[in-house]
Short mmCIF file of C-alpha atoms in Angstrom, two decimals:
data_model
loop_
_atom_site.label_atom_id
_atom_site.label_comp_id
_atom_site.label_asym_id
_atom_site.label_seq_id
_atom_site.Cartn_x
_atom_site.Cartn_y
_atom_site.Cartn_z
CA UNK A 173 4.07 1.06 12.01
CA UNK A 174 1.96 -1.29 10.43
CA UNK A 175 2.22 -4.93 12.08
CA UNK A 176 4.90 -7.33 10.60
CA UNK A 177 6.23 -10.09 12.17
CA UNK A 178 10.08 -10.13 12.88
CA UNK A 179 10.91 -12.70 9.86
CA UNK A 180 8.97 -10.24 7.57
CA UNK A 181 10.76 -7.04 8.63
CA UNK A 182 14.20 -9.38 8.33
CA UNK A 183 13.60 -9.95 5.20
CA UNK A 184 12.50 -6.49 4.48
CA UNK A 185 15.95 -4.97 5.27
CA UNK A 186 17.87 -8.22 4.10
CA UNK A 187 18.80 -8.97 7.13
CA UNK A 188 20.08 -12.11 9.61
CA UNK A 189 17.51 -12.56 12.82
CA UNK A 190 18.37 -13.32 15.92
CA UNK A 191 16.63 -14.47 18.81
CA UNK A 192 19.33 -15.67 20.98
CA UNK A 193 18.49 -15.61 24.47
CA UNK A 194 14.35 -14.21 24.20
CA UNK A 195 11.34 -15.47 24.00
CA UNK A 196 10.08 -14.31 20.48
CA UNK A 197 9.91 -16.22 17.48
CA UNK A 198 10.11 -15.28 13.99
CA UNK A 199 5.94 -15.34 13.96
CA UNK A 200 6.10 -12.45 16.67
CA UNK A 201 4.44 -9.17 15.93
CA UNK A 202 5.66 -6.11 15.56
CA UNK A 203 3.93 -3.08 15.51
CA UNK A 204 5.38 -0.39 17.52
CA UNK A 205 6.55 2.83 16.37
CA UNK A 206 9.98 3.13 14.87
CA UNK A 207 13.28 5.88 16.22
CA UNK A 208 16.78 5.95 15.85
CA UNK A 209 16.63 7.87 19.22
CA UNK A 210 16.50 5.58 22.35
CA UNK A 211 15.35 8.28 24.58
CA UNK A 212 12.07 7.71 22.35
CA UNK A 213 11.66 4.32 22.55
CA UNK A 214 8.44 2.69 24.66
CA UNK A 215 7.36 -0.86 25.35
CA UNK A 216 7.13 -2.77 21.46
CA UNK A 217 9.15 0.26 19.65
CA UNK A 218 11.64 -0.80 16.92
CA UNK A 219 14.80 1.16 17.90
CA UNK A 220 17.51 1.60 14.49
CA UNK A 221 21.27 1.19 15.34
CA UNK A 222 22.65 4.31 13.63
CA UNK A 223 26.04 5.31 13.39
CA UNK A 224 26.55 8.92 13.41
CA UNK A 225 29.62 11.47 12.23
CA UNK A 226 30.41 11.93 16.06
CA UNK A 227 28.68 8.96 17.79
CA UNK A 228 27.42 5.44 17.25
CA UNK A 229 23.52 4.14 17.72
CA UNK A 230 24.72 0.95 19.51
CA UNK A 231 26.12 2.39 22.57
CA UNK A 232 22.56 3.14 23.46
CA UNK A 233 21.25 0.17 22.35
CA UNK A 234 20.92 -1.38 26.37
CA UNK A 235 19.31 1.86 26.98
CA UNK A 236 16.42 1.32 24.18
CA UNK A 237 15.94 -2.40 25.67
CA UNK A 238 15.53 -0.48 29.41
CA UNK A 239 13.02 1.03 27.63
CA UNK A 240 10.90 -2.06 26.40
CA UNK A 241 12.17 -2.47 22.48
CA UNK A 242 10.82 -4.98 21.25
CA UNK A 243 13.90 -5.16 18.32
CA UNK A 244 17.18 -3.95 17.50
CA UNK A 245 18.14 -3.16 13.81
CA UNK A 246 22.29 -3.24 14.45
CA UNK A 247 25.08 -3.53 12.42
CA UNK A 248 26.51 -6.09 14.96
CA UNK A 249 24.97 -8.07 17.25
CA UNK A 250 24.67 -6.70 20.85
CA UNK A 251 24.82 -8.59 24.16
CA UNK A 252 21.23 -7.99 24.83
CA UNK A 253 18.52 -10.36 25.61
CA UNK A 254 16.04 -8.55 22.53
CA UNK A 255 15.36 -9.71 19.03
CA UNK A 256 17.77 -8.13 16.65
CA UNK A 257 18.54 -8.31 13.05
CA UNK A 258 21.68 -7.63 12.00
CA UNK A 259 22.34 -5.40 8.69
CA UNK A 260 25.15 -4.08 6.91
CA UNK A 261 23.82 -0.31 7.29
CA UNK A 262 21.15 0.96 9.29
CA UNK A 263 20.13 3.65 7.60
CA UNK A 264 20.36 1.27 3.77
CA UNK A 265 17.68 -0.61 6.00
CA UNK A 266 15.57 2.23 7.23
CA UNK A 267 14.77 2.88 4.12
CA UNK A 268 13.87 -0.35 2.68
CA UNK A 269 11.62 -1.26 5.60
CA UNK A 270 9.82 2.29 4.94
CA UNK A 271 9.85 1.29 1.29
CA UNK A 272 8.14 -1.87 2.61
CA UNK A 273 5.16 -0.76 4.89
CA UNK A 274 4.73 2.75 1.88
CA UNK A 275 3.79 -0.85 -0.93
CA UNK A 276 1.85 -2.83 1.60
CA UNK A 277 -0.25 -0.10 2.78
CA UNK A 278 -0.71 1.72 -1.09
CA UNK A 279 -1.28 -2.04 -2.23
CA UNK A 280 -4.60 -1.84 -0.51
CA UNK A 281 -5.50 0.87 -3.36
CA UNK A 282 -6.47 3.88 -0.81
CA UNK A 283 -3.16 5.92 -0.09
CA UNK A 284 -1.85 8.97 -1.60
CA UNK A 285 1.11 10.59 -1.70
CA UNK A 286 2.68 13.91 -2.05
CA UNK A 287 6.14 15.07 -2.12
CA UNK A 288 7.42 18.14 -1.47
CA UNK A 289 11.13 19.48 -2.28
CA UNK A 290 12.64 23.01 -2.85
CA UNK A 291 15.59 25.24 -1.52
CA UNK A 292 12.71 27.42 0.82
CA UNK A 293 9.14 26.83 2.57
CA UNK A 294 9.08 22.89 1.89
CA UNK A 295 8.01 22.81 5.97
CA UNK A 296 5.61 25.13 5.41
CA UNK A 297 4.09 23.96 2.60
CA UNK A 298 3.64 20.30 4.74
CA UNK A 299 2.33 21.67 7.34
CA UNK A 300 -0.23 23.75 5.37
CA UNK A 301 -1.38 20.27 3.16
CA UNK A 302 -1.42 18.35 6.58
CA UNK A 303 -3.85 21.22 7.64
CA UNK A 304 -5.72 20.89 4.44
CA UNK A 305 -5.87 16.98 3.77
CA UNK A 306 -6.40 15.57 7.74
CA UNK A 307 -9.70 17.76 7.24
CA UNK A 308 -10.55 14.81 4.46
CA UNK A 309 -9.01 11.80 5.87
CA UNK A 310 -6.07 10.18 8.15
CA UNK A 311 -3.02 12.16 6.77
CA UNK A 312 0.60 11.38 7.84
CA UNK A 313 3.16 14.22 7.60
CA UNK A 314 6.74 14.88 8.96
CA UNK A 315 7.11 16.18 12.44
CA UNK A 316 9.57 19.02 11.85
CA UNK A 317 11.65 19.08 9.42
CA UNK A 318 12.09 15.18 9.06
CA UNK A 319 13.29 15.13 4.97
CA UNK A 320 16.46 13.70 5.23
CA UNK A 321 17.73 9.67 4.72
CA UNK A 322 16.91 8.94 8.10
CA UNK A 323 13.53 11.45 8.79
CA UNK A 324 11.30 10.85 6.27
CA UNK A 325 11.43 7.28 6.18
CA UNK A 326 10.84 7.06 10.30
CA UNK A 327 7.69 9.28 8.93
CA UNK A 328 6.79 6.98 6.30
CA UNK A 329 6.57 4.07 8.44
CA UNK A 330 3.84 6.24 10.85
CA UNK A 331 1.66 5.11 8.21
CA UNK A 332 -1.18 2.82 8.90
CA UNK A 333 -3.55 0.74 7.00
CA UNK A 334 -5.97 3.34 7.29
CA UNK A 335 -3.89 6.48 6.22
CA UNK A 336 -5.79 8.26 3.34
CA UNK A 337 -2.55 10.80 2.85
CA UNK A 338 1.07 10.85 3.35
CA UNK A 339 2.45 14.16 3.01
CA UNK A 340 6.73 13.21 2.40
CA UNK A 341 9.16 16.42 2.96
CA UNK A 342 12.40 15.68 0.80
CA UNK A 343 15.12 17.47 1.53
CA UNK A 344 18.51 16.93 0.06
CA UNK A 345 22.04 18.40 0.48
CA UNK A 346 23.54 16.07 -2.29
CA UNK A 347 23.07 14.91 -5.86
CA UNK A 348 20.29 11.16 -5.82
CA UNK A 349 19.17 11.84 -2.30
CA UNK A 350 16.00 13.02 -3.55
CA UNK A 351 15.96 10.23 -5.75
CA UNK A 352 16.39 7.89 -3.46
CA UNK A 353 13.42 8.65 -1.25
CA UNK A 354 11.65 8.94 -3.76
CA UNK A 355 11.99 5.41 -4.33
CA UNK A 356 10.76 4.77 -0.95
CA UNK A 357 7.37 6.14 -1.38
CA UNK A 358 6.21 6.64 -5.08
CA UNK A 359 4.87 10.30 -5.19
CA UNK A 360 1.16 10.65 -6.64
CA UNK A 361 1.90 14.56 -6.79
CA UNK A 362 5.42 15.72 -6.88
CA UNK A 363 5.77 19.38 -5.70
CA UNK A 364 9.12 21.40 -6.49
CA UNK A 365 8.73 24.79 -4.71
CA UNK A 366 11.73 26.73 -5.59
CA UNK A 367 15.66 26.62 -6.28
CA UNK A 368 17.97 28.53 -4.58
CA UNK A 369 21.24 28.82 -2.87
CA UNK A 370 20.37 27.43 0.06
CA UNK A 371 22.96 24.60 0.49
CA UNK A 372 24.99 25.76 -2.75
CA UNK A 373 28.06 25.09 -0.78
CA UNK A 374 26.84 21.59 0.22
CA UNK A 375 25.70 20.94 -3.68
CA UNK A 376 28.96 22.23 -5.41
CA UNK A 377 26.80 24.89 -7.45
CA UNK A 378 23.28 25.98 -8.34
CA UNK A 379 23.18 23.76 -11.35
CA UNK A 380 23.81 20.63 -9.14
CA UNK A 381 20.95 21.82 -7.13
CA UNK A 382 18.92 22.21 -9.76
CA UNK A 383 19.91 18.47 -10.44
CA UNK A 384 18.82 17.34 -7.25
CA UNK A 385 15.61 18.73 -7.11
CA UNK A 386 14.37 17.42 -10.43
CA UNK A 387 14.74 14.39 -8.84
CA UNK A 388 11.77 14.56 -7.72
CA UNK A 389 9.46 14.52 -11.04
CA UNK A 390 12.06 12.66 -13.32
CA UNK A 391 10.52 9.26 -12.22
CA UNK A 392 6.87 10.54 -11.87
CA UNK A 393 4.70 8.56 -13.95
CA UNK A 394 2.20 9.58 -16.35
CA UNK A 395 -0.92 9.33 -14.67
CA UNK A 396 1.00 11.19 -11.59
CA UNK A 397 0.94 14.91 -11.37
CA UNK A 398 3.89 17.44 -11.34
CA UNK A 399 3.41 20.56 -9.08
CA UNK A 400 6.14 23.28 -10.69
CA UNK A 401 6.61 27.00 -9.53
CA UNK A 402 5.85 29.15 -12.77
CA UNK A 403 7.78 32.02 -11.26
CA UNK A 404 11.38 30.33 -11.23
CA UNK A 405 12.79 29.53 -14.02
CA UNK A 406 15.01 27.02 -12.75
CA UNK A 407 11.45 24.76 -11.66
CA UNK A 408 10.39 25.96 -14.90
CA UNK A 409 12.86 23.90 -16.90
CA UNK A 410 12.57 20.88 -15.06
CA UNK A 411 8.80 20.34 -17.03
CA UNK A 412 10.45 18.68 -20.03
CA UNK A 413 11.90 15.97 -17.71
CA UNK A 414 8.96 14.48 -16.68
CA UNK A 415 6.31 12.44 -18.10
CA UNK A 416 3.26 13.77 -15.62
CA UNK A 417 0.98 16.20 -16.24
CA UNK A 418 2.06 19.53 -14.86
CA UNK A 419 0.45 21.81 -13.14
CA UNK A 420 1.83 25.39 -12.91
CA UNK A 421 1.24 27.79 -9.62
CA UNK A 422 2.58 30.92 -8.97
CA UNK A 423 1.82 34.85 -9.60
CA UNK A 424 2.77 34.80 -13.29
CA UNK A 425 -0.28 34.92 -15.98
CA UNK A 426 0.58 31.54 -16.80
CA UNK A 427 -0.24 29.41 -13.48
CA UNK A 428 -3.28 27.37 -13.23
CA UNK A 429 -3.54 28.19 -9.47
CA UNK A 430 -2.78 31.47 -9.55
CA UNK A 431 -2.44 34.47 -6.51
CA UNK A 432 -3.89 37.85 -7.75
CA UNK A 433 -4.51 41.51 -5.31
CA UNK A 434 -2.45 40.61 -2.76
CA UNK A 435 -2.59 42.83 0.32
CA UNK A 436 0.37 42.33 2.60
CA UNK A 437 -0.31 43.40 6.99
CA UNK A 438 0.76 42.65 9.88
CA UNK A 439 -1.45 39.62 10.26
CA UNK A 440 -0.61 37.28 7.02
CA UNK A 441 -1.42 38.30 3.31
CA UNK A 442 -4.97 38.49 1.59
CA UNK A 443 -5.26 37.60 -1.73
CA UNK A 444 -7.60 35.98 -4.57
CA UNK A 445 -6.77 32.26 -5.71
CA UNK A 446 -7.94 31.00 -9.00
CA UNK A 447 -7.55 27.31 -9.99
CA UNK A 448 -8.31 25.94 -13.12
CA UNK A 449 -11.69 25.91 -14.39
CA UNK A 450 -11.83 29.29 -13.34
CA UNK A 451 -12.82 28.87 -9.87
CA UNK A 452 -11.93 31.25 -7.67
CA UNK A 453 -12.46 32.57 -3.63
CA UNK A 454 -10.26 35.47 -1.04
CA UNK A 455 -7.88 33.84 1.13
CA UNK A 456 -7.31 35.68 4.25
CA UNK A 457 -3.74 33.92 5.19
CA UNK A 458 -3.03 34.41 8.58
CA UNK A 459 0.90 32.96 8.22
CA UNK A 460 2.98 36.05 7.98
CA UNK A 461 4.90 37.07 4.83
CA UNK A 462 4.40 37.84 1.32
CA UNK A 463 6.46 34.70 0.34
CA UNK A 464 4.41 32.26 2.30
CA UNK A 465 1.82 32.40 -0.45
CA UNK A 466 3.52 30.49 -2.84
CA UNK A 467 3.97 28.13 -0.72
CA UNK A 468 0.05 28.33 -0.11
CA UNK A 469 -0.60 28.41 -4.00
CA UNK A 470 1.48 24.99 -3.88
CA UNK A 471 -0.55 23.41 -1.37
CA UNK A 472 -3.51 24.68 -2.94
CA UNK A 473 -2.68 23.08 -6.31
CA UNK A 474 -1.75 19.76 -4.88
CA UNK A 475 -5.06 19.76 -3.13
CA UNK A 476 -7.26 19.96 -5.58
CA UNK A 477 -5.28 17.06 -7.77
CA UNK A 478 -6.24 14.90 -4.55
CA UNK A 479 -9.76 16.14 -5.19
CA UNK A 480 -10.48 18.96 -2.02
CA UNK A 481 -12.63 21.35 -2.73
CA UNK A 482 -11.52 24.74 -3.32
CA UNK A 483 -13.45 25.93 -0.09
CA UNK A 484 -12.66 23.38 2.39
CA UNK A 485 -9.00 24.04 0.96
CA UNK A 486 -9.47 27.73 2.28
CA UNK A 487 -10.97 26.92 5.04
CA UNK A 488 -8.23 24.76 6.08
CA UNK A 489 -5.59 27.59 5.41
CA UNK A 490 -7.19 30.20 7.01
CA UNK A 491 -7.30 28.46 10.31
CA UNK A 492 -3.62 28.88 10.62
CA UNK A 493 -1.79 31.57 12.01
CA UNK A 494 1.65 29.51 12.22
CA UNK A 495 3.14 27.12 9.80
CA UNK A 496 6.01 26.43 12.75
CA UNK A 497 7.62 26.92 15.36
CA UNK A 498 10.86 29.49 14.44
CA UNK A 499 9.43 30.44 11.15
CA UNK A 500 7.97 33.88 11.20
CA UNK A 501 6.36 33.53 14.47
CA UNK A 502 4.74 36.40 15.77
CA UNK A 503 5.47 37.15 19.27
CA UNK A 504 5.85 40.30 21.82
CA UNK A 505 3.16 42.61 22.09
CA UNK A 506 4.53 44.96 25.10
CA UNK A 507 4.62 48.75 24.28
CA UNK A 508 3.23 47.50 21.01
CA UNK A 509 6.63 46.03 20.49
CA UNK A 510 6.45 43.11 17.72
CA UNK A 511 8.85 40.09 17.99
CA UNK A 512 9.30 38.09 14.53
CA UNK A 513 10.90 35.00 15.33
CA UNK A 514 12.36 33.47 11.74
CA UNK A 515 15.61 32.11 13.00
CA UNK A 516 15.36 28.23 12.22
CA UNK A 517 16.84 28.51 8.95
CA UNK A 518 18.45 31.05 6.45
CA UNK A 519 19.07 31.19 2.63
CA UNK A 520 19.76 34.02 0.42
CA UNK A 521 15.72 33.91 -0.43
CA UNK A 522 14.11 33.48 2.50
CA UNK A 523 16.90 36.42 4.12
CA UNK A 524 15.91 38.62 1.61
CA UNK A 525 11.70 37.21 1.95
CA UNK A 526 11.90 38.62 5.45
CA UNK A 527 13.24 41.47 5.08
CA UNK A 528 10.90 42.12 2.81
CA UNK A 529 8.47 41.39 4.96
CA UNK A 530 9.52 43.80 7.90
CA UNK A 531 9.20 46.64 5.47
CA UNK A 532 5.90 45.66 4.11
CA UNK A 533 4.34 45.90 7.85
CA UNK A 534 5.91 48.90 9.31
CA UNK A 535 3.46 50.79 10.27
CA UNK A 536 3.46 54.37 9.97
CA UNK A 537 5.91 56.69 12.56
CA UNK A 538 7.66 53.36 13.90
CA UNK A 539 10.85 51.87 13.42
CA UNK A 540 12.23 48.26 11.92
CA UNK A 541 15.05 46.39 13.80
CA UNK A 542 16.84 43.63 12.15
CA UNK A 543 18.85 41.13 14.04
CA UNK A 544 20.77 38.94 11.48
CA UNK A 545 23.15 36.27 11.64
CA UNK A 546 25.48 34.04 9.22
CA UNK A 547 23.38 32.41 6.53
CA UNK A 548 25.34 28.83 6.50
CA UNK A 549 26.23 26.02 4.04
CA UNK A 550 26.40 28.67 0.76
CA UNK A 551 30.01 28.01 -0.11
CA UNK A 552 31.79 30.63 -2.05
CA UNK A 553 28.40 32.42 -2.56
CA UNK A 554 28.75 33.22 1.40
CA UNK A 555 30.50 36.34 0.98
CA UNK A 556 28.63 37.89 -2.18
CA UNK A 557 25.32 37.00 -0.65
CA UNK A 558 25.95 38.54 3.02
CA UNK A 559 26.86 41.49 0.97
CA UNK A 560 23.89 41.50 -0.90
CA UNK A 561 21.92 41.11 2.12
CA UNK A 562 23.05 43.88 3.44
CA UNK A 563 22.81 46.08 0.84
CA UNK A 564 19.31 45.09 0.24
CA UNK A 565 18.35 46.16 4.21
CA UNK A 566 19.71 49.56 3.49
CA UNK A 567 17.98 49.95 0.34
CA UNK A 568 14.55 48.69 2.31
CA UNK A 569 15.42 51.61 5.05
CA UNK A 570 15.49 49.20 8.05
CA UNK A 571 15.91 51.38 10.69
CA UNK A 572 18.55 49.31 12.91
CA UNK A 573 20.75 46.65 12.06
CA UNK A 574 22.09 44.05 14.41
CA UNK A 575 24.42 41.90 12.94
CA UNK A 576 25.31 38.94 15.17
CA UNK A 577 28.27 36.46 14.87
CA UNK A 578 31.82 36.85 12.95
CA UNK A 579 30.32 34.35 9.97
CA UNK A 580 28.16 37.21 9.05
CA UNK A 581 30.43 40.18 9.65
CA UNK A 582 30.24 41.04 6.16
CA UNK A 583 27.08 41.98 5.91
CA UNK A 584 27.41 44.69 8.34
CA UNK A 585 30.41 45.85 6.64
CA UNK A 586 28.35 46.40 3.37
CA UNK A 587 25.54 47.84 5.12
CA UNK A 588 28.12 50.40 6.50
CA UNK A 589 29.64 50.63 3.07
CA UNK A 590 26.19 51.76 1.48
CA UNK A 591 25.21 54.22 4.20
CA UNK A 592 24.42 52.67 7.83
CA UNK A 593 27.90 54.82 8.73
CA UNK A 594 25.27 56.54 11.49
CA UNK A 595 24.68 53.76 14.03
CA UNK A 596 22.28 52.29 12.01
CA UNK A 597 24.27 48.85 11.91
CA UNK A 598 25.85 47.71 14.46
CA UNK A 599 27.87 43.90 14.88
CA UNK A 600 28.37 42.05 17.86
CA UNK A 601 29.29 38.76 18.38
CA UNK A 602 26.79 37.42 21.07
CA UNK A 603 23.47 36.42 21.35
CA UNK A 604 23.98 37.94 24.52
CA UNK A 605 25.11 41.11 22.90
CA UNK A 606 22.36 41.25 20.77
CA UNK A 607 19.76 40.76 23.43
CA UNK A 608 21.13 43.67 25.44
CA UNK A 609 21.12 46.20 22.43
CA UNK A 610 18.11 45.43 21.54
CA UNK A 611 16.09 45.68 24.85
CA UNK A 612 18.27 48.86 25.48
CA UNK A 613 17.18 50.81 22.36
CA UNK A 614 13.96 49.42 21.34
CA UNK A 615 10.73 51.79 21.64
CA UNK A 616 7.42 51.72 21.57
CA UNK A 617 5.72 50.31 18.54
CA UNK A 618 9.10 48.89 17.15
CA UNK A 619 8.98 45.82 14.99
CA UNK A 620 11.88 42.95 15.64
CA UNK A 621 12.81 40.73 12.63
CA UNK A 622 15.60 37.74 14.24
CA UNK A 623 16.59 36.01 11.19
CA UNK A 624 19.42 33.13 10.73
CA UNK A 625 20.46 30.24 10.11
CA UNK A 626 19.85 27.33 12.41
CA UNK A 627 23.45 26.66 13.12
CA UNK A 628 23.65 30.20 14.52
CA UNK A 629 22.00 29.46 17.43
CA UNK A 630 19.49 33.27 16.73
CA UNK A 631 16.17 31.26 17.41
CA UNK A 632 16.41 30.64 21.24
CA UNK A 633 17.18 34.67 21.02
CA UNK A 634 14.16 35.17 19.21
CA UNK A 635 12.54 33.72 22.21
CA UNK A 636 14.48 35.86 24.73
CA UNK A 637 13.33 38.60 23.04
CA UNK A 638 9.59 37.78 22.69
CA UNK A 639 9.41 36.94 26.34
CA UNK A 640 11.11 40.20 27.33
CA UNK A 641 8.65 42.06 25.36
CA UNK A 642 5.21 40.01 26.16
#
């Protein structure tokens, strides 16, 4: 964090300081990093009293002094020799210190901002501008998926006084939570990805998502830019409600940054980029599936707004062969045996983007194995869209279903339904269970798609399985 003195960051967050009992004044400096996670605090950290569904922040407060913080943002004031300010809501505060440092640091005229929201690939599509833009100057981005209330302000106060970039990944699972970080750090370029069903159930409907994510180019000025998928036609309505200049990527005719010949293999996706002005250059993409490159075409078009050049911009992508951990990681290698670890998160899209995917680089002669569990937080689309999930990996011809977990027993009833009868999908309701089929009837040359939602628990068995077969 930038450096603020104690009475400044009090009356940041509208909040009472104390400094019963320490040695600090309110003309003390502060300028450690920020956590609501004591096990992360170090000597001069600013540790954020947070009060969670199942626990409360300020039974580790003594442990974050132990530590050396150098202040306590608490909702009550703790026994504890350490400067504290006391707030009505952490988290209210969190943000309106981050909204703080984001105006001191743009006030000095150098900072830009991006934003990045959308049902699928908005932690891929940070991670690929992080790659682009720290190639042109100090760039802060989100560790993880840090979008939420509490995330993506502890990112935006990373910044420094010499940050060139800050890349902000806003995620949302209710109506003016966009909004409201928004509000905390201005967007130059506001990116909307896609909308999808991911979170339907959290949302109350697609149209309420579709709500929520325009939320991020409603407030955009004029002089900012609006980066909007030409391929959906939910992001496609959401360009009459802003005032910025848009500009359109996607496959369609119509996008300014546009993907043409794509060829899909088991290393990533070629393909040709054009962005406007006609420019254009091959793009061998080394992250792995089809659906990753609109997520590149977005990262692409906000990139040349900030003024990269269209090669260093490809240069940048094609040095990466992962956009994360857990998302279509490549692993295995034994017998030719290929482990595709894309368990950290599920929706209807990116379920049916993998899949996809697992067809696309069979190779000739050898068999597909997907292990798939519940896709979460979809409501009362769950049932329809495990059905149509399953459906869609018979019509594919995946060789071998697993199907792990009761919350996605459905889908291997509909991939029974539509012709898997054979053995070809088979449910179990372990990790464990899944493990041992798989190592028991996998063969040479075999490709393994794990696929779920993060609540299902299927990454760490992605990992099982990619060590077993390394």
């Amino acid at each position: 964090m930038i450096a603020l003195t104690l009475a400044e960051i009090a009356s940041a967050v509208g909040g009472a300081l104390r400094l019963d009992g320490t040695d600090a004044a309110p003309e003390t400096v502060i300028e450690g990093a920020v956590t609501t996670d004591s096990r992360e605090i170090g000597p001069g950290d600013v540790f954020f009293a947070k009060r969670g569904e199942f626990d409360d922040g300020h039974r580790f407060a003594p442990a974050a002094a132990e530590q050396g913080a150098a202040l306590l943002v608490v909702e009550r004031p703790v026994d504890l020799a350490v400067p504290q300010v006391v707030v009505g809501d952490t988290v209210d505060a969190l943000g309106a210190l981050a909204t703080e440092v984001v105006g001191r640091v743009r006030a000095r005229g150098r900072l830009r901002i991006v934003g990045v929201t959308g049902s699928n690939g908005k932690t891929t599509t940070k991670n690929l501008l992080r790659a682009v833009l720290e190639r042109v100057g100090p760039t802060v981005a989100a560790r993880k998926s840090f979008n939420n209330e509490v995330g993506a302000p502890i990112t935006m106060l990373e910044l420094s006084h010499d940050t060139q970039f800050l890349v902000a990944e806003m995620g949302a699972s209710a109506v003016g939570e966009i909004a409201r970080l928004v509000r905390m750090a201005r967007p130059d370029v506001g990116i909307v990805l896609k909308v999808g069903l991911a979170h339907a159930g959290e949302f109350g409907g697609i149209e309420q998502t579709v709500r929520a994510k325009s939320e991020m180019v409603t407030d955009l000025l004029e002089t900012d830019v609006a980066v909007l998928n030409a391929d959906d036609p939910r992001v496609v309505s959401m360009a009459g409600l802003t005032k910025a200049r848009v500009v359109w990527f996607g496959l369609a005719g119509v996008a300014e940054v546009r993907a043409t010949h794509l060829a899909v293999h088991a290393r990533g996706t070629d393909f040709t980029v054009t962005i406007p002005g006609g420019e254009s250059a091959r793009v061998h993409f080394g992250v792995l599936g089809e659906h990753h490159v609109m997520n590149a075409l977005a990262a692409i078009a906000a990139s040349v707004e900030l003024g990269v050049p269209l090669p260093a911009i490809v240069g940048a992508l094609e040095s990466l062969t992962l956009a994360e951990r857990w998302r279509m990681q490549v692993m295995g290698g034994r017998d030719g045996i290929t482990v595709i670890n894309d368990a950290y998160n599920a929706s209807p899209d990116s379920m049916s983007a993998a899949l996809k995917t697992l067809a696309q680089v069979q190779a000739p002669g050898t068999r597909t194995i997907a292990v798939l569990g519940e896709m979460s937080e979809l409501g009362e689309f769950s049932g329809e869209e495990h059905d149509r999930i399953g459906l869609l990996a018979v019509r594919l011809g995946i060789s071998q279903l697993v199907v792990v977990g009761s919350g996605a027993r459905r889908l291997h009833i509909s991939a029974v339904n539509e012709g898997s009868w054979d053995g070809e999908s088979a449910f179990v309701e372990t990790a464990d269970e899944a493990f041992d089929l798989v190592v028991a009837t996998a063969r040479p040359g075999d490709t393994v798609l794990v696929k779920s939602s993060n609540s299902a628990g299927l990454r760490h068995l992605g990992d099982r399985l990619g060590e077993w077969f390394a």
